[in-house]
Short mmCIF file of C-alpha atoms in Angstrom, two decimals:
data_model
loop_
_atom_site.label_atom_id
_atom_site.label_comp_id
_atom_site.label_asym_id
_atom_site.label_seq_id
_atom_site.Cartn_x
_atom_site.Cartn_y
_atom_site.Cartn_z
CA UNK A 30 -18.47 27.66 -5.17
CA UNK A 31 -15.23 25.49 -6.03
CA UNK A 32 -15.00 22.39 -4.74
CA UNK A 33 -12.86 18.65 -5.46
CA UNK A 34 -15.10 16.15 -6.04
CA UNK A 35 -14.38 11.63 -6.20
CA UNK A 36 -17.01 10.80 -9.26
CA UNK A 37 -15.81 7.17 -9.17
CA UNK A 38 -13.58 5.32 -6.60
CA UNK A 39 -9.87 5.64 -7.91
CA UNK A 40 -10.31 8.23 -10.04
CA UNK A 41 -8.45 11.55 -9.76
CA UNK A 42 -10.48 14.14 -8.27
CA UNK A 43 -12.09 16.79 -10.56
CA UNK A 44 -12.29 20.52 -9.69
CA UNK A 45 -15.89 21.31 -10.22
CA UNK A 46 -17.95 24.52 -9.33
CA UNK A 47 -21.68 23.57 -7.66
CA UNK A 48 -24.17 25.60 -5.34
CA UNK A 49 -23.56 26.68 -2.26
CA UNK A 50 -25.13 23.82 0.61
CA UNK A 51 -28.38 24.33 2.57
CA UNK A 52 -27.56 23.91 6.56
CA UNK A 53 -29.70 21.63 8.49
CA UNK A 54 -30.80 22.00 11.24
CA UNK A 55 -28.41 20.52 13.37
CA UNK A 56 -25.35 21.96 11.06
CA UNK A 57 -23.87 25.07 10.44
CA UNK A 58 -22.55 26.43 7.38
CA UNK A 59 -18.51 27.43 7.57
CA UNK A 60 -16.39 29.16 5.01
CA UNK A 61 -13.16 26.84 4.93
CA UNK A 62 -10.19 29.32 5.31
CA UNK A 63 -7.94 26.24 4.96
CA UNK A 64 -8.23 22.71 5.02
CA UNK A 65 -6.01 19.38 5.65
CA UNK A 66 -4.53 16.97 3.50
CA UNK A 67 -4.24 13.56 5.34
CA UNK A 68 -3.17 9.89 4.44
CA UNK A 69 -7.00 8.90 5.24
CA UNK A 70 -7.99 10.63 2.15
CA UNK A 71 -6.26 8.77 -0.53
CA UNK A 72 -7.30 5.55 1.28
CA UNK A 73 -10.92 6.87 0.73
CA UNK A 74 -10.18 7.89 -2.48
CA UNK A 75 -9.22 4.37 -3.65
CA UNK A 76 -11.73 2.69 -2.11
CA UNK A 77 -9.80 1.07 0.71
CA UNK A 78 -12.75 1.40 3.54
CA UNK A 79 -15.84 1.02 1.02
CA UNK A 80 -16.62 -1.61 2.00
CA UNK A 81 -16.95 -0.26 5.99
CA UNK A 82 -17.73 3.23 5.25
CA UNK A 83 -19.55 3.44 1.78
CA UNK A 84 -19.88 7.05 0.48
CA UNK A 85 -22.69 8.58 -1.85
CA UNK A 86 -20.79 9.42 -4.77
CA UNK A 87 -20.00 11.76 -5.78
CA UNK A 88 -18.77 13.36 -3.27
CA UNK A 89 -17.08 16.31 -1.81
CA UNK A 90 -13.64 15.19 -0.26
CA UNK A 91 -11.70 16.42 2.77
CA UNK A 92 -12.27 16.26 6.46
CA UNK A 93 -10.78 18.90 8.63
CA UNK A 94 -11.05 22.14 8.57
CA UNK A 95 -10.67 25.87 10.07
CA UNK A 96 -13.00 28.59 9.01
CA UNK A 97 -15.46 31.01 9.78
CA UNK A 98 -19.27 30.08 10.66
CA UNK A 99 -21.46 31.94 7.89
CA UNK A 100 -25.13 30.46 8.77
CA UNK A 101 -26.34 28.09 11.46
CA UNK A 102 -29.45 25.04 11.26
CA UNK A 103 -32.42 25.99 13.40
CA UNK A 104 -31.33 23.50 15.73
CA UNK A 105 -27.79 25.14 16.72
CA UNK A 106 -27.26 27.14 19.86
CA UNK A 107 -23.70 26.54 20.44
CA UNK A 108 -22.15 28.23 17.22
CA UNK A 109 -23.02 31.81 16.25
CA UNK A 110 -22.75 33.48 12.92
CA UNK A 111 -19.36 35.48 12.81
CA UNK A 112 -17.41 32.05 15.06
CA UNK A 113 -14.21 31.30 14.25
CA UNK A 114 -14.12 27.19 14.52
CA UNK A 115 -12.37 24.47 13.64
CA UNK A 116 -13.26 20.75 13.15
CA UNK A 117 -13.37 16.91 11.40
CA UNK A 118 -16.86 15.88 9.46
CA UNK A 119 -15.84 12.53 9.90
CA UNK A 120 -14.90 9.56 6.53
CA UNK A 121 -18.38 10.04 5.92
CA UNK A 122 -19.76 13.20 5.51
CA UNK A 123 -16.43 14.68 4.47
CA UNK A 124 -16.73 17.84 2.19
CA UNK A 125 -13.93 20.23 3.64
CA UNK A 126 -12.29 20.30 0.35
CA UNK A 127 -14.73 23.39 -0.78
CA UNK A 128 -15.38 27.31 -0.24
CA UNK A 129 -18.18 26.57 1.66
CA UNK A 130 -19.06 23.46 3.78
CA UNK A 131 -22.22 22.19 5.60
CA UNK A 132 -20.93 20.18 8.80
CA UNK A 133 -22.50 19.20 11.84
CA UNK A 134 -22.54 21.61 14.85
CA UNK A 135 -21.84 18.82 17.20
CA UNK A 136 -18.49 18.02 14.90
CA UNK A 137 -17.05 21.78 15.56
CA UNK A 138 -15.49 23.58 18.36
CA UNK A 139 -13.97 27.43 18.71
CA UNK A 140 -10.81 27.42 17.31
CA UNK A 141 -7.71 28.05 19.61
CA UNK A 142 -7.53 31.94 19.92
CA UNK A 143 -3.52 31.91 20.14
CA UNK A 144 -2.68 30.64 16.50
CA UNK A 145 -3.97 31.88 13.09
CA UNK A 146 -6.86 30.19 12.23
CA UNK A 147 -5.05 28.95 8.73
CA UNK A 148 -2.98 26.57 11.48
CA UNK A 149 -6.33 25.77 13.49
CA UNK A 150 -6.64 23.79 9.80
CA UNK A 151 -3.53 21.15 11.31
CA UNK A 152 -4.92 19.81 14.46
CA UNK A 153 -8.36 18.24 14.21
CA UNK A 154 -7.03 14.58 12.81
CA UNK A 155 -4.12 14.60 14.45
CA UNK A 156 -5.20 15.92 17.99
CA UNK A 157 -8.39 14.16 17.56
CA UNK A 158 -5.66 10.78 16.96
CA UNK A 159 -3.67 11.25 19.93
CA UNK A 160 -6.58 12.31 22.19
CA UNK A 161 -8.55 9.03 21.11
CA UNK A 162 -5.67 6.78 20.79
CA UNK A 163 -4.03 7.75 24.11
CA UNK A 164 -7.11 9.09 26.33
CA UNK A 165 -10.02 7.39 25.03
CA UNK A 166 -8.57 3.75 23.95
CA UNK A 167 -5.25 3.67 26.10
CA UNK A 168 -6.46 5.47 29.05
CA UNK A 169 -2.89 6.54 29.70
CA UNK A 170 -1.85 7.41 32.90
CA UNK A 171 1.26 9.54 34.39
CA UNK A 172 4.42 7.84 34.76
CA UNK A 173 3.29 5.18 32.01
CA UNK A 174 5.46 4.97 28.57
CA UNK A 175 4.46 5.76 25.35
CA UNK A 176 6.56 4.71 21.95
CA UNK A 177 5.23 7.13 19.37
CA UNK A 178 5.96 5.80 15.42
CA UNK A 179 6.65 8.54 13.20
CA UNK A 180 7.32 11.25 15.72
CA UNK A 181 8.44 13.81 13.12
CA UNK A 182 4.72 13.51 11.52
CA UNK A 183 1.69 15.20 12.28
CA UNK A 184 0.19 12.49 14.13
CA UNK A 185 3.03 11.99 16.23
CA UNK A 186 4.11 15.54 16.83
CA UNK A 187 0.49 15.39 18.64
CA UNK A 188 0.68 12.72 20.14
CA UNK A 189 4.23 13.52 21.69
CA UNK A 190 2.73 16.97 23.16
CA UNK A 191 -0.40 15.23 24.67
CA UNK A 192 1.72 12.03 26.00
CA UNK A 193 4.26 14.61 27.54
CA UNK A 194 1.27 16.57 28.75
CA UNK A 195 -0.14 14.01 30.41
CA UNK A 196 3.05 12.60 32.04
CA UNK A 197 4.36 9.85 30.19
CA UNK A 198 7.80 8.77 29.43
CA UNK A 199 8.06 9.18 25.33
CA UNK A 200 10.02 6.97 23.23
CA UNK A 201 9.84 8.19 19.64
CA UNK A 202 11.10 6.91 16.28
CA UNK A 203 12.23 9.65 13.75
CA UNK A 204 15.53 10.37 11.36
CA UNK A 205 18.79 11.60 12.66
CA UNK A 206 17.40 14.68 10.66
CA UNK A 207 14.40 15.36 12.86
CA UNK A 208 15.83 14.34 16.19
CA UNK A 209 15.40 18.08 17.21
CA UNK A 210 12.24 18.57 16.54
CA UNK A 211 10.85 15.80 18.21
CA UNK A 212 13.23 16.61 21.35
CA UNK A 213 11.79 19.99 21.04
CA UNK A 214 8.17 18.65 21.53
CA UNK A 215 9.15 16.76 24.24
CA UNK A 216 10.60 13.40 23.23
CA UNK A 217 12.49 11.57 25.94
CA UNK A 218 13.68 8.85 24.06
CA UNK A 219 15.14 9.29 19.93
CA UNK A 220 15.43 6.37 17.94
CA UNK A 221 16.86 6.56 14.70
CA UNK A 222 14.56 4.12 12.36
CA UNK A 223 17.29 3.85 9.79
CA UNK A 224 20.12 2.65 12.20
CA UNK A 225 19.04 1.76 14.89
CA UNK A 226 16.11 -1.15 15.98
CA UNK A 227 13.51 -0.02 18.04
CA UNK A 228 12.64 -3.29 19.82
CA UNK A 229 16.16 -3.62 21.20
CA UNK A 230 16.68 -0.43 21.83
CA UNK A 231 13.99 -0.81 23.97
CA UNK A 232 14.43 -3.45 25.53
CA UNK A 233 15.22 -2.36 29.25
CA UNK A 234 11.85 0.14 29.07
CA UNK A 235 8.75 -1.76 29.01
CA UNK A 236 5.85 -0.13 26.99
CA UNK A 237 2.48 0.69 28.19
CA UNK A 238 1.08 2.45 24.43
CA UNK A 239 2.57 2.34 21.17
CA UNK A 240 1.11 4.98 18.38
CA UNK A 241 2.07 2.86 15.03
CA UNK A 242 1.95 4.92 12.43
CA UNK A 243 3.59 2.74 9.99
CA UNK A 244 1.53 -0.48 9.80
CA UNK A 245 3.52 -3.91 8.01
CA UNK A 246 6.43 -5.20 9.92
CA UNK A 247 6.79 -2.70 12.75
CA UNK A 248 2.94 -2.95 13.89
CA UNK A 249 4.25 -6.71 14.67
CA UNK A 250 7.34 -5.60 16.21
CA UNK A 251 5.88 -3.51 18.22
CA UNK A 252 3.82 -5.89 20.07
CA UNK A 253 7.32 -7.39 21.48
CA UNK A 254 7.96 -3.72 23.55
CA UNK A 255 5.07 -4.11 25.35
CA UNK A 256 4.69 -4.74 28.92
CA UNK A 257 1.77 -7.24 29.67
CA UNK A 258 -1.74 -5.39 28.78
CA UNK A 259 -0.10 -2.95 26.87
CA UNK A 260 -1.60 -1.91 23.62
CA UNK A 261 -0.95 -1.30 20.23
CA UNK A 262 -2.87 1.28 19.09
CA UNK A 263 -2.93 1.36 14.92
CA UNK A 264 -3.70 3.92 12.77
CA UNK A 265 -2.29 3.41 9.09
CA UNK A 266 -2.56 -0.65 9.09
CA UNK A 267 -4.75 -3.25 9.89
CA UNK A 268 -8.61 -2.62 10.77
CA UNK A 269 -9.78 -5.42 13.27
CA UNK A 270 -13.43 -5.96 13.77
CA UNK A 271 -13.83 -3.15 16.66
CA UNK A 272 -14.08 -0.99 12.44
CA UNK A 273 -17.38 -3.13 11.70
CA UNK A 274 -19.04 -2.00 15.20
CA UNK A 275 -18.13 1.53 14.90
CA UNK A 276 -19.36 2.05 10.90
CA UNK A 277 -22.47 -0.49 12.37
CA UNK A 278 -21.62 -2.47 9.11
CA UNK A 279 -22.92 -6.22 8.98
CA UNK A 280 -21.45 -9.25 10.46
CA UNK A 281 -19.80 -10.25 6.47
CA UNK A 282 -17.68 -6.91 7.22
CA UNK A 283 -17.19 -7.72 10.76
CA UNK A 284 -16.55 -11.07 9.65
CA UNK A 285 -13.94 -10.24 6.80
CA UNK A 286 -12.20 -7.47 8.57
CA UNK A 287 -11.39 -10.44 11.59
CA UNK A 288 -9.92 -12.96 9.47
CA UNK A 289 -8.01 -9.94 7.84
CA UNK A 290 -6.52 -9.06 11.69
CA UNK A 291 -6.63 -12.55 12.94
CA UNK A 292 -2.73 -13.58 12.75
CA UNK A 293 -2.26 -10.36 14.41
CA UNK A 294 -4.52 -10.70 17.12
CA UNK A 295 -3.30 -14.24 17.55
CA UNK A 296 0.50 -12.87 17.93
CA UNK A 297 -1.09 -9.93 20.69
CA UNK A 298 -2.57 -12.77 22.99
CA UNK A 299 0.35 -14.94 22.66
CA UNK A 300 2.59 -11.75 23.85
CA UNK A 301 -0.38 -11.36 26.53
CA UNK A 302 -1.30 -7.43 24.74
CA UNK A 303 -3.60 -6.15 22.55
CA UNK A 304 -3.84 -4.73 18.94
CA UNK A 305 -6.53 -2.10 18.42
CA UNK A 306 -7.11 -0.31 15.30
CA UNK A 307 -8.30 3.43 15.58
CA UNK A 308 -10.24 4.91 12.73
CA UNK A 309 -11.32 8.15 14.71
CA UNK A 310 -14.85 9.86 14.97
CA UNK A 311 -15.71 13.46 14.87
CA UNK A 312 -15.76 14.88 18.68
CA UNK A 313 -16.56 18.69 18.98
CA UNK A 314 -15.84 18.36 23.13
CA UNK A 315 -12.44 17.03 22.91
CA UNK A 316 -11.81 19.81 20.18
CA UNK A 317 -12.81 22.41 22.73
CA UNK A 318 -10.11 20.53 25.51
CA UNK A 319 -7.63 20.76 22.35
CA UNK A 320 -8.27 24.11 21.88
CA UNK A 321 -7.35 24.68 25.71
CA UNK A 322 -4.28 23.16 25.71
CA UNK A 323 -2.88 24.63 22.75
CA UNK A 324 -4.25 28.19 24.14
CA UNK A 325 -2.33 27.46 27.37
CA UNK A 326 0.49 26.42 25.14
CA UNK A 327 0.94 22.59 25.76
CA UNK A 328 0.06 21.81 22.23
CA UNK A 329 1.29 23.20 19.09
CA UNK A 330 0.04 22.68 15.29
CA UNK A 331 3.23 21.62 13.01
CA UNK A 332 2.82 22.33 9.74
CA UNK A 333 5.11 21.81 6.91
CA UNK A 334 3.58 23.11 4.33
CA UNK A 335 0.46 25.41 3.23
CA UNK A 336 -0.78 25.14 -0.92
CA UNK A 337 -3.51 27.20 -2.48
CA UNK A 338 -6.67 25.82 -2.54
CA UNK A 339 -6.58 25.46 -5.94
CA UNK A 340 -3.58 23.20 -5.61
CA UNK A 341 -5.27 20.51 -3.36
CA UNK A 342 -4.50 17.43 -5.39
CA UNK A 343 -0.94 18.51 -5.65
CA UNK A 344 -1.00 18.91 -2.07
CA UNK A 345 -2.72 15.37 -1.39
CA UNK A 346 0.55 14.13 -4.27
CA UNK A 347 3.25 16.05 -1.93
CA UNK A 348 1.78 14.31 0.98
CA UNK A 349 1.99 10.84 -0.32
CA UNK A 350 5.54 11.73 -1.64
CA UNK A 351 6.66 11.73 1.90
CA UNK A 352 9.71 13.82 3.50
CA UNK A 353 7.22 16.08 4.92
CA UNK A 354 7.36 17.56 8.68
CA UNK A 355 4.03 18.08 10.38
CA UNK A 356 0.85 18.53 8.33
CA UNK A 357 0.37 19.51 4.57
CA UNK A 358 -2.58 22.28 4.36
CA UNK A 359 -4.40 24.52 1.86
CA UNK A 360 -6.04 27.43 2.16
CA UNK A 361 -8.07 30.39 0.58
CA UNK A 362 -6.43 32.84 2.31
CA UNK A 363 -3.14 33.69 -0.42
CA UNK A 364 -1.10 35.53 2.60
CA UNK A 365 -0.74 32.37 4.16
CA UNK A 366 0.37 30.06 1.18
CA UNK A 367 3.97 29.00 2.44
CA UNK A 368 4.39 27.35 -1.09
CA UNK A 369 2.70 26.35 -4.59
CA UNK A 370 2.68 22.99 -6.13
#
């Protein structure tokens, strides 16, 4: 089978063809129909969390998927042969970035029955972002408000839909291009990032959870829209030492990784908030509530773009080019390729 490997932390990835895995027994073995391309993935690939989460090189990369369920473990009696699932493996185990993958049952959950299963591909990270950012870490409630960075991204698409869904007021940034989109998702509040400042704008509307999806200067600035014990919840900058307990790395990680967060965490009690950094964890049961919601048509996949398999660096390079609308994918199915690199 053909699958993109990382030999060497930094390096491009190489196309290689190997054997098909062995399912343990608590895994099942899926043939990836299509697969997504995420900002987590060149992090990995340079090395950024190796020091947190150190993989076995080399190693298969990629870690969402959408596909059908070929073989199950000897453990497994959730997932039958013939399923059509969908799922993240997690910075770890990885390996979506292959015809066939090996992944853990418990990581996996029946793909929503109301899209094609190509677009099942766009929702794990992103769902799985605004579920844990805004249910798990933010515990939002109805008639709270949410500012969602990025709104026009795949991340904050989802997190728009679920925050809307769950009856917050949402504040979004975005360009004046993609103002209608994010209305259309359910964005009560448009802020254009090039013109217009977010922290004055709002300054009259106190906020509860902020998605930053930017990291740098606005994760700061964001800390001033808060109302007291609201929460920052970070997913492209600054790991704090809540990383170190969740990869169960040593205290010289947890130690490093709170000196790296420390003037930040210093600014968030000062401002009486808090600054959490989300690097999320597989979770088949909150895929299954995902898969609900989008079934009952609360939640939508946005995707911008969908490469051939074979074009998966390309894809990760478009990605990282930014300009892009919802997720980038790729697939083995060629009636479904939207575009080629």
């Amino acid at each position: 089978m053909k699958a993109f490997v990382l030999e060497k932390y930094g390096r491009p990835l190489r196309p290689v063809d190997m054997p098909v895995p062995e399912p343990g027994p608590h895994q099942v073995l899926v043939r990836m129909i299509a697969s997504g391309v995420n900002h987590a993935d060149e992090r990995t690939r340079t090395g950024e969390f190796k020091a947190v989460f150190r993989l076995d090189l080399p190693k298969v990369m990629g870690g969402e998927l959408s596909g059908e369920v070929i073989a199950v473990g000897s453990q497994v009696t959730g997932l039958a042969v013939g399923d059509l699932v969908y799922g993240y493996t997690g910075v770890v185990a990885m390996g979506t970035w292959a015809e066939i993958v090996a992944v853990d049952a418990d990581s996996l959950a029946p793909a929503p029955r109301s899209i094609p299963l190509v677009q099942a591909a766009a929702l794990p990270v992103v769902a799985l972002t605004a579920w844990q950012a805004l249910v798990t870490i933010g515990r939002l409630e109805a008639g709270q408000t949410v500012l969602v960075h990025g709104g026009a991204g795949g991340v904050g698409a989802a997190a728009i839909q679920l925050a809307k869904h769950l009856g917050a007021t949402v504040a979004t940034t975005a360009s004046a291009s993609s103002a209608e989109v994010v209305r259309d998702l359910g964005a009560d509040v448009i802020i254009d990032y090039r013109n217009e400042d977010f922290v004055e704008r709002l300054a009259g509307t106190p906020v509860d959870i902020v998605i930053d999806t930017q990291a740098g200067e606005v994760t700061s600035r964001s800390l001033e829209v808060l109302r007291p014990g609201g929460i920052v919840v970070g997913i492209a900058g600054t790991p704090d030492p809540a990383l170190a307990d969740q990869a169960g790395a040593g205290p010289v990680v947890k130690l490093a990784l709170s000196a790296l967060s420390l003037r930040l965490r210093r600014r968030a009690s000062r401002l009486g908030v808090r600054y959490r950094f989300l690097f999320i964890e597989p979770d088949g049961e909150a895929l299954r509530a995902v898969a609900g919601l989008v079934d009952d048509g609360v939640l939508k996949p946005v995707v911008d773009r969908v490469l051939p398999f074979d074009d998966t660096p390309a894809a990760l390079d478009q990605l990282l080019a930014g300009g892009t609308r919802g997720k980038v994918l790729v697939t083995i199915d060629s009636k479904e390729v939207t575009t080629h690199a």
